[in-house]
Coordinates of C-alpha atoms and ligand atoms in Angstrom, one line a residue:
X115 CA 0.0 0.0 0.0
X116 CA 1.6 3.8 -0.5
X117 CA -0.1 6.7 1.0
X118 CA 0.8 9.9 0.0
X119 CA 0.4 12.5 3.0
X120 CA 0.2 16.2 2.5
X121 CA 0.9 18.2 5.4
X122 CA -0.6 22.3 5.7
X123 CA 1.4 25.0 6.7
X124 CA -0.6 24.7 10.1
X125 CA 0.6 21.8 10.9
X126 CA 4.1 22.4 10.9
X127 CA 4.2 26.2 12.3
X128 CA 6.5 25.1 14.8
X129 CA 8.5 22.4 16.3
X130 CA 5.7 20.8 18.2
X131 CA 3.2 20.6 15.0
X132 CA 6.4 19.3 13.7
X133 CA 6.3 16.2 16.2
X134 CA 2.9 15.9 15.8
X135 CA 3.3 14.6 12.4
X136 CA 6.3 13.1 12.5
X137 CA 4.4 11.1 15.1
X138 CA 1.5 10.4 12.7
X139 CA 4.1 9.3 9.7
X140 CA 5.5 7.0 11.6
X141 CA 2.4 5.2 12.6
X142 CA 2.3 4.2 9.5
X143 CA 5.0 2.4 7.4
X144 CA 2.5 2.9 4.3
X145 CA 3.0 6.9 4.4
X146 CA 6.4 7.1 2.4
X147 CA 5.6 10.0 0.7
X148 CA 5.4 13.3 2.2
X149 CA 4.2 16.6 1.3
X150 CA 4.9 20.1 3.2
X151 CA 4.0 22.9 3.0
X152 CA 6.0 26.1 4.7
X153 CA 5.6 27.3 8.4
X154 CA 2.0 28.6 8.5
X155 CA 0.7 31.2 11.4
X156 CA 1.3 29.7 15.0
X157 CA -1.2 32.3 16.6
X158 CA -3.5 35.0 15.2
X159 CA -1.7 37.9 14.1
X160 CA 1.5 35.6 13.5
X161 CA 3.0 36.0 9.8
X162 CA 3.1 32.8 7.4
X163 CA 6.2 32.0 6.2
X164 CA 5.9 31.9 2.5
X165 CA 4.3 36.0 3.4
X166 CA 7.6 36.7 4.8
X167 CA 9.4 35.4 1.8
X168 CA 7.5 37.5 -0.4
X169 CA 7.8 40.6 1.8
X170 CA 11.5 39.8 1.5
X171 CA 11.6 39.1 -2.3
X172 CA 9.6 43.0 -2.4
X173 CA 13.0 44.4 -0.6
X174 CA 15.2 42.3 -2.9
X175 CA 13.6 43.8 -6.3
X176 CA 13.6 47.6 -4.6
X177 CA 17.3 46.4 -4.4
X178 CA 17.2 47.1 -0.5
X179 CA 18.6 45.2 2.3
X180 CA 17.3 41.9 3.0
X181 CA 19.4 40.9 6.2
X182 CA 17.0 42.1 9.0
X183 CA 14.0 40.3 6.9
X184 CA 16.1 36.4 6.1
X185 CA 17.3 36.9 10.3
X186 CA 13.3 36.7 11.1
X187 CA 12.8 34.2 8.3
X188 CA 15.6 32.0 10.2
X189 CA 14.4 32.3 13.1
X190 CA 11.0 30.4 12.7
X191 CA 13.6 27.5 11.0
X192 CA 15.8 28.3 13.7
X193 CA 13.4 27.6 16.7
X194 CA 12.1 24.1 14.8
X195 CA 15.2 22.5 14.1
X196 CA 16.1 23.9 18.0
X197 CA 12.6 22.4 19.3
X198 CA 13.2 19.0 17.3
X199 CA 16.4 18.8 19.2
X200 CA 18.2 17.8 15.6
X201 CA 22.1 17.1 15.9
X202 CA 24.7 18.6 13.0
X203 CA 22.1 20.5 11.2
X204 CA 21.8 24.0 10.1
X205 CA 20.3 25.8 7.6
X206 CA 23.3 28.2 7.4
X207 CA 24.4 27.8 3.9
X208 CA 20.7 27.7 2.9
X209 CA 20.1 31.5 4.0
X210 CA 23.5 32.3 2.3
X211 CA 22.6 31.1 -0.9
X212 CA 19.3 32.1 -1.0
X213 CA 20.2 35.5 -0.6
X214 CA 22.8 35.4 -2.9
X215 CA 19.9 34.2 -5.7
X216 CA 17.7 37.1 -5.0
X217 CA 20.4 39.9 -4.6
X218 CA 21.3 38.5 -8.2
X219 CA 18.5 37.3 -9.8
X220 CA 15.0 38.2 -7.4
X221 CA 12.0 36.3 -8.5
X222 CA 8.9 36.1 -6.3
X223 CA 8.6 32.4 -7.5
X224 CA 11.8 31.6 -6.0
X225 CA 11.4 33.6 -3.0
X226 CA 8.1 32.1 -1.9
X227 CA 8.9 28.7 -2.9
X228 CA 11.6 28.6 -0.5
X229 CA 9.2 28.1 2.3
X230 CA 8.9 24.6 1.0
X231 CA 12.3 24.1 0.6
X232 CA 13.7 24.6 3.5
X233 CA 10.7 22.8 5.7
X234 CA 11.2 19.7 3.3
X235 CA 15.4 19.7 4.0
X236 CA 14.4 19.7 7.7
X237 CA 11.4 17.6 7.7
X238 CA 13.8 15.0 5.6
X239 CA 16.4 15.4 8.2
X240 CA 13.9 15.1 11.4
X241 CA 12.2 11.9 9.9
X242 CA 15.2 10.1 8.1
X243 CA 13.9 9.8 4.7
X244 CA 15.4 11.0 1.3
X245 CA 15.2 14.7 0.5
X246 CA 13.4 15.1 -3.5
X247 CA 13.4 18.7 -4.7
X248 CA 10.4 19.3 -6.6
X249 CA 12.4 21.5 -9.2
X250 CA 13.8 17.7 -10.5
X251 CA 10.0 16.5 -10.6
X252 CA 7.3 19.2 -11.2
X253 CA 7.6 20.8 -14.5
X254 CA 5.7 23.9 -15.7
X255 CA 4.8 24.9 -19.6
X256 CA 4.8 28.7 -20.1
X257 CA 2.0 30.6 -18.2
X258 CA 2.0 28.2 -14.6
X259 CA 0.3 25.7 -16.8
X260 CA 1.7 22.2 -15.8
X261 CA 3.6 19.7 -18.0
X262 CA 1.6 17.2 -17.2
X263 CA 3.5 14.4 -19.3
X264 CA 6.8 15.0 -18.2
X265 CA 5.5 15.5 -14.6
X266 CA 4.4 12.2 -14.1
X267 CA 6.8 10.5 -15.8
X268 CA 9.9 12.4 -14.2
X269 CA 7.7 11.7 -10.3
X270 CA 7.1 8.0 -11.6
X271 CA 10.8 7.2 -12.5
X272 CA 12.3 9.4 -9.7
X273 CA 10.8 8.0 -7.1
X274 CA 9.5 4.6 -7.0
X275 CA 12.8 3.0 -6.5
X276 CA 12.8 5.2 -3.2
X277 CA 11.1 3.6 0.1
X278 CA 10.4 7.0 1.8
X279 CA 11.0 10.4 0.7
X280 CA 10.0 14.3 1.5
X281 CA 8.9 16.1 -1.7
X282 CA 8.3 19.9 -0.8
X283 CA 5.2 21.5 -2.1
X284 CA 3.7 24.2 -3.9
X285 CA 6.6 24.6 -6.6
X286 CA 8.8 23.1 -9.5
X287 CA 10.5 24.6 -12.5
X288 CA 10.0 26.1 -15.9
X289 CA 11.5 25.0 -19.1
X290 CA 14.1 27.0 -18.5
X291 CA 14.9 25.3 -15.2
X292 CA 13.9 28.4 -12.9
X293 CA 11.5 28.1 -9.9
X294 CA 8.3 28.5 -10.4
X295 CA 5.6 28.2 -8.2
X296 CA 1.4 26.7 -8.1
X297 CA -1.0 29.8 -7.3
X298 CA -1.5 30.3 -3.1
X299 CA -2.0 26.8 -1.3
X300 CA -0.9 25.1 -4.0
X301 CA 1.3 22.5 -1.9
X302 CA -2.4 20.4 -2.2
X303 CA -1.6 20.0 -5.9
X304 CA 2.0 18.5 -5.4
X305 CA 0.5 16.2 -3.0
X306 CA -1.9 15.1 -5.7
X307 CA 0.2 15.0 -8.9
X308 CA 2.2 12.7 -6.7
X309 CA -0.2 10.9 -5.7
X310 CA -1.5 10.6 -8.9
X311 CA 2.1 10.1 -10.9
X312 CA 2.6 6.9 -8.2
X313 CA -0.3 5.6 -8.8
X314 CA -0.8 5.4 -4.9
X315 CA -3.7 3.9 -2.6
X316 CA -4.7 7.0 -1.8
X317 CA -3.6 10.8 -1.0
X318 CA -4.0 11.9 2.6
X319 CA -3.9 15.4 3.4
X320 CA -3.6 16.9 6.6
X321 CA -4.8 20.3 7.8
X322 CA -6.4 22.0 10.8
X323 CA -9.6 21.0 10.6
X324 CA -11.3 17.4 10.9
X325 CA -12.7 17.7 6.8
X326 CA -15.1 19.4 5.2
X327 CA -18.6 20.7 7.4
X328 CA -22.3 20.4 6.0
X329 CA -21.9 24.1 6.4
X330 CA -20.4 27.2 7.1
X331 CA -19.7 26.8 11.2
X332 CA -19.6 30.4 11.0
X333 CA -23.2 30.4 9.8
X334 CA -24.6 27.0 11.3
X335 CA -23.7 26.4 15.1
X336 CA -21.5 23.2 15.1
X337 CA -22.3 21.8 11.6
X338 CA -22.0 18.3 10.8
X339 CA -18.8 17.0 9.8
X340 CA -19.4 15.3 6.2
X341 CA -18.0 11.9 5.7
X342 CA -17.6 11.2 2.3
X343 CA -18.1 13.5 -0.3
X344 CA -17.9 12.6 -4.4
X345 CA -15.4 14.6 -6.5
X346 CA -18.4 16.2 -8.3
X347 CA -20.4 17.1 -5.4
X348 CA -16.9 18.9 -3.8
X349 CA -16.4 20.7 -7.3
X350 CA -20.2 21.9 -6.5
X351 CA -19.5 22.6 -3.0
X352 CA -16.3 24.0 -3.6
X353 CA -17.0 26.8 -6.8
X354 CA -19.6 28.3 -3.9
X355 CA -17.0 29.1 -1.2
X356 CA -16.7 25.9 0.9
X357 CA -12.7 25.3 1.1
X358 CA -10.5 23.4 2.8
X359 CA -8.9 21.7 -0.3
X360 CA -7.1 23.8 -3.7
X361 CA -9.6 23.3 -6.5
X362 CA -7.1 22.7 -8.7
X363 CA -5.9 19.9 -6.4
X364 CA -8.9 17.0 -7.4
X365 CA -8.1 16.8 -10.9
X366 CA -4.8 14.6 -10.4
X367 CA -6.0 12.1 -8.5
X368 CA -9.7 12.7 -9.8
X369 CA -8.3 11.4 -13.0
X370 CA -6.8 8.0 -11.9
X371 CA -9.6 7.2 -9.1
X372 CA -7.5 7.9 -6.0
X373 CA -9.3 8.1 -3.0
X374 CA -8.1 11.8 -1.1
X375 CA -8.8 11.5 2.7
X376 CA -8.3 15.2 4.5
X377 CA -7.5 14.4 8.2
X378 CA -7.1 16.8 11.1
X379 CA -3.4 16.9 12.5
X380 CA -4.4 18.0 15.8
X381 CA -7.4 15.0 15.8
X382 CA -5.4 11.9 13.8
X383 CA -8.0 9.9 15.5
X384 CA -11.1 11.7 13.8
X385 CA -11.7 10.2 10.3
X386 CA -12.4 13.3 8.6
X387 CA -13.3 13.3 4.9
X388 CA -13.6 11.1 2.3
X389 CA -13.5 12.3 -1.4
X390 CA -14.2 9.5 -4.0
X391 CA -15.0 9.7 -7.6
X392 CA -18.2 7.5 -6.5
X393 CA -19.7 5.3 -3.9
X394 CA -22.5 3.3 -3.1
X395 CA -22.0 4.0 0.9
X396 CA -26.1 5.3 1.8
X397 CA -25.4 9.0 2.5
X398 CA -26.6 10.0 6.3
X399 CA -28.8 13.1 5.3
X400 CA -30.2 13.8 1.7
X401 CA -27.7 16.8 1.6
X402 CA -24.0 16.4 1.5
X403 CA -23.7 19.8 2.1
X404 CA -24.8 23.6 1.9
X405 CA -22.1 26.3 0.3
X406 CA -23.1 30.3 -1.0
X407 CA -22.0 33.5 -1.9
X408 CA -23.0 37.0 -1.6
X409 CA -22.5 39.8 -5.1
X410 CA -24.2 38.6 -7.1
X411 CA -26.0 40.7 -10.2
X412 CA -29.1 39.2 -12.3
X413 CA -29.7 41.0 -15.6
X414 CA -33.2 40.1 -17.1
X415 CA -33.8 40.3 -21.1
X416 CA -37.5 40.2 -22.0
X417 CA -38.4 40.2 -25.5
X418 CA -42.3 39.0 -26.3
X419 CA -41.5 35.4 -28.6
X420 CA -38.3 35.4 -27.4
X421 CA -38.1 31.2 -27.0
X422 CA -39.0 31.5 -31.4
X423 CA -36.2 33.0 -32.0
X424 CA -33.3 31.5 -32.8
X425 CA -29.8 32.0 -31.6
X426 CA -31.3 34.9 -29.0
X427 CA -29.7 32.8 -26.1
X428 CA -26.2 33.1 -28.1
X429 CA -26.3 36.7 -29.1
X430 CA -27.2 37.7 -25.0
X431 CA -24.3 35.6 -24.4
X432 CA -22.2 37.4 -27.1
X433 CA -23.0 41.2 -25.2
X434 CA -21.0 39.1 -22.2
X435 CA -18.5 37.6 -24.1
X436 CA -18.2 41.1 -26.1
X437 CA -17.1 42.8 -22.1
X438 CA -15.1 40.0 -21.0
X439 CA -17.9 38.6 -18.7
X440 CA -17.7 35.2 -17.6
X441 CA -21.6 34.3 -16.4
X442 CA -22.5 31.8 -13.5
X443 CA -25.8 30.4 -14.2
X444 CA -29.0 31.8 -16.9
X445 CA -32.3 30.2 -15.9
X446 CA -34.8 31.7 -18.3
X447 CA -38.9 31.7 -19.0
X448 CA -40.7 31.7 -22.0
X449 CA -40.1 35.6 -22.8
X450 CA -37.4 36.2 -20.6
X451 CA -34.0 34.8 -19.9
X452 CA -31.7 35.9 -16.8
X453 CA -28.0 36.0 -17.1
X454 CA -26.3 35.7 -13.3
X455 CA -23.0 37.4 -13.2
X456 CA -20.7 38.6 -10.2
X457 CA -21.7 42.3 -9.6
X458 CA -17.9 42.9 -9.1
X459 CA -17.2 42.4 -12.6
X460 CA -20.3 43.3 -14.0
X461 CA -21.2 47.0 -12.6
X462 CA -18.3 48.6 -14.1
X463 CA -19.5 47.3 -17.5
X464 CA -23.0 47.5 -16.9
X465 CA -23.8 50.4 -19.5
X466 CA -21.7 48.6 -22.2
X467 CA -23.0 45.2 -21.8
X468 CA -27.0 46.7 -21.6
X469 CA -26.4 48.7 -24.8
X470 CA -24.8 45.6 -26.5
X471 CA -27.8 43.1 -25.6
X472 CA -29.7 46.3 -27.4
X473 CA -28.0 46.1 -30.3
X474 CA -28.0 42.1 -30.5
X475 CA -31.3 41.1 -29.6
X476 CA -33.5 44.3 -29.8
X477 CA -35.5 43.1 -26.5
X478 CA -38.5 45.0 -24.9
X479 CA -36.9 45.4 -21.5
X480 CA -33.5 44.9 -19.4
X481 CA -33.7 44.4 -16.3
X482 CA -30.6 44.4 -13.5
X483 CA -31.1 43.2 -10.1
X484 CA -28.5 43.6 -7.6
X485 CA -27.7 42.3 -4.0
X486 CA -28.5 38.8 -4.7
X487 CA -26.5 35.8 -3.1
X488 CA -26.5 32.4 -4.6
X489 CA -26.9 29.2 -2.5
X490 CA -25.7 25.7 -3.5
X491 CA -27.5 22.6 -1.7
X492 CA -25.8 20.0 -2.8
X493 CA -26.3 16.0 -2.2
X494 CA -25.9 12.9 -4.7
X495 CA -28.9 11.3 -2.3
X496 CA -31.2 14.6 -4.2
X497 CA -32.4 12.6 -7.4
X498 CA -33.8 9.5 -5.5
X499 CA -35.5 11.3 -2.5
X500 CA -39.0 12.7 -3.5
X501 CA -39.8 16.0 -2.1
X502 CA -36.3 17.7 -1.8
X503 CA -36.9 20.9 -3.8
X504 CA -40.8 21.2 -1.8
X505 CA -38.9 21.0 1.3
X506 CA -36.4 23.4 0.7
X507 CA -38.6 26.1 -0.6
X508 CA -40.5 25.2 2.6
X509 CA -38.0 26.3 4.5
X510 CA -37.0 29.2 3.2
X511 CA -40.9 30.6 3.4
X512 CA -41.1 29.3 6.9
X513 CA -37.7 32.0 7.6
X514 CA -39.5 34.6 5.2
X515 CA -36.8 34.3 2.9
X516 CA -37.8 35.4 -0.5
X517 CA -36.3 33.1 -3.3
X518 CA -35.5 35.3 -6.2
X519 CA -34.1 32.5 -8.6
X520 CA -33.9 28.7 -8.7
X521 CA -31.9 26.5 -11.2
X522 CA -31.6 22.8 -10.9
X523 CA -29.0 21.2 -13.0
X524 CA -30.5 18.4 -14.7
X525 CA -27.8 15.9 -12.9
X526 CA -30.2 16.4 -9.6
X527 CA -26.5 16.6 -8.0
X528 CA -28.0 20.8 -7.4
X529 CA -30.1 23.2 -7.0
X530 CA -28.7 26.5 -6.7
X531 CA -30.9 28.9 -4.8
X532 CA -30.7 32.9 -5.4
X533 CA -31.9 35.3 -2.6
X534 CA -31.1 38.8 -1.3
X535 CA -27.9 39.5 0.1
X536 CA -29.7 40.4 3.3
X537 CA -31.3 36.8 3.7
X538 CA -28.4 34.8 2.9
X539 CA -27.5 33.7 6.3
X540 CA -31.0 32.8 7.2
X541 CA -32.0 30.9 4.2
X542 CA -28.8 28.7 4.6
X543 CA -29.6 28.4 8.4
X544 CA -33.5 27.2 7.3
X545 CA -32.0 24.8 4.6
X546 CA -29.4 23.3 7.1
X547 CA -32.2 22.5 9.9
X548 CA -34.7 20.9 8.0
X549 CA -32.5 18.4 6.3
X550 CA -30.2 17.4 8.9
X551 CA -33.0 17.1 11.4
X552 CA -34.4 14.8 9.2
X553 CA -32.3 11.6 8.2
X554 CA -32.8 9.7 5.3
Ligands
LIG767 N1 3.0 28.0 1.4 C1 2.1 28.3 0.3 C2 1.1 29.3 0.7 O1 1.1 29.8 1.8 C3 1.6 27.0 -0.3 C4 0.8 26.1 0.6 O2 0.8 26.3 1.8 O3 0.2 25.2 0.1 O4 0.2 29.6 -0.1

């Protein structure tokens, strides 16, 4: 069995989070693969890491002096490999060389991805396993797009003759062979190109928190913890706010049918989530889970024999595309259609993209609502439970919560609820109670 385990910046803030997983390696002989991340915040108001290296690649390209900003950045290392108690180590030559590089050559990629590094040299160290730098493994095409191909074979040959190695996260190199790095939190996506490249039994990755809730526990008082969860139903749950995992980090493993299990580093015990491409396992509560956000904008077209008229539906579209507008959802009626954008992107344009659905479509009205909020109830138990839309709407007219829009993807996986900004919180509160008080 291999187990590839992914470890957050959380869980290795400092020498004791650093134990803590060492701990939870070792009780395992299948988790020979490891993933960290840098030193994340160790209490609130305490800088990351990787925000510290990017403070300090901001002196290095105002060509200022970096040595007050690499002594702070040692000192986190410092105090870990003190804490771990780990004999002939330093990181000495590291902090020389590093900034050597960006008085030379500063790049923010390199900067950042040192976090990584250097957490990876002494996590290898600590646990006795082989040191792999992602820069030898993890190869990006032009544009932080990933070369998949010669990923996966570079990861595949590299490292299945080795029993147990530490692969830092979150960066590798371009085809020129400098560092580049995954967008924010991108150590998730090492973990599960990995994973994926390995062909292992499944991809474990640890955070601070025991998987993902039912709901927003800043919404919902003590939400549910969701056991298993479909790749499908996460993308859902994910695109609407709910995060825990990157969202670009299910498509590896998605791809090959690894299993990703996100456990809690402070909780080993708890079995936290399960995300699998499918499962017959009967799902507790209809719902998997509840997700939303606020800012959104609907614009209404109305044009009398509108659903006659072909390619209406494209050219509303075009006056989007026309303003670079990307559009979330378009339910529409029999003489209307709405076209659900973020008002963020859309108010600034709002003029331009009204006077283009003019010219396109010549419609009797257009219509822009603001303040709306969109809601995703999402569940894979939806499609064979009678009743779940009634119930729902039941809900939200027992909390006075006006529903503005609806749209049900025809996969029953959905429905996606808009509302005013103002309600948001209380519709997802009324949606939350009446399913998981009632079981399937
Ligand atoms: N250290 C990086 C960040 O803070 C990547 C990661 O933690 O996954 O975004």
């Amino acid at each position: 069995m291999v187990k590839v385990v992914k470890f957050g910046g959380s869980s290795l803030a400092d020498a004791k989070q650093f134990k803590k997983v060492a701990d939870i390696i070792k009780a395992d002989k299948d988790r020979r693969y490891v993933v960290p991340s840098a030193p994340g915040t160790r209490f609130d108001g305490d800088i990351k890491v990787t925000d510290m290296l990017i403070a300090l690649y901001e002196l290095a390209a105002k060509g200022e002096e970096l040595d007050e900003q690499l002594a702070k950045i040692k000192e986190r290392y410092d105090d870990i490999i003190k804490g771990l108690k780990i004999k002939d180590f330093n990181i000495d030559d590291e902090f020389a060389a590093i900034k050597a590089e960006l008085e030379y050559n500063p790049t923010c990629d390199f900067a950042a991805s040192r976090g990584e590094y250097l957490n990876g040299l002494i996590m290898a160290k600590y646990l006795g396993f082989e040191f792999v730098d992602p820069k030898e493994l993890i190869f990006f095409n032009e544009e932080h797009g990933l070369n998949t191909y010669k990923t996966e074979k570079k990861v595949d040959e590299r490292l299945k003759n080795i029993e147990y190695a530490v692969i830092p996260g979150f960066y590798g190199s371009d085809k020129l062979g400098q560092i580049m790095t995954f967008s924010r939190g991108g150590s998730d996506i090492t973990g599960s190109i990995v994973a994926a490249a390995l062909k292992a039994d499944v991809y474990e990755n640890w955070t601070d928190v025991s998987g993902f809730l039912a709901a927003d526990p800043r919404i919902v008082d003590n939400p549910v913890g969701i056991d298993m969860i479909t790749y499908r139903e996460l993308r859902e749950l994910s695109y609407m706010g709910a995060s825990v995992l990157h969202e670009d980090a299910i498509f590896p493993v998605r791809s090959v049918g690894i299993p990703i299990n996100i456990k809690n580093t402070n909780k080993p015990e708890d079995k936290g989530t399960w995300i699998v491409e499918s499962t017959g396992h009967k799902p507790e509560y209809v719902i998997t889970g509840i997700a939303g956000k606020k800012g959104f904008c609907a614009v209404s077209i109305t044009k009398a024999l509108m659903n006659s008229e072909i390619g209406f539906g494209r050219k509303i579209l075009q006056a989007f595309e026309e303003n670079d507008i990307s559009f979330e959802h378009m339910p529409s009626g029999i003489d209307t259609m709405t076209v659900v954008v973020h008002a963020d992107e859309f108010i600034p344009k709002e003029q331009k993209v009204v006077s283009a659905i003019h010219r396109l479509t010549e419609p009797d009205a257009v219509e822009i609502e603001t303040d709306l909020a969109l809601i995703a109830v999402v569940g894979r138990a939806m499609r064979s439970q009678r009743g779940t839309a009634g119930r729902i709407f039941a809900s939200l007219s027992h909390a006075n919560v006006n529903v503005r829009m609806i749209d049900q993807g025809s996969s029953e996986l959905n429905v996606i609820i808009g509302v005013e900004n103002k309600d948001f919180e209380n519709a997802i509160k009324a949606i939350y109670d009446i399913f998981v008080i009632t079981k399937l």
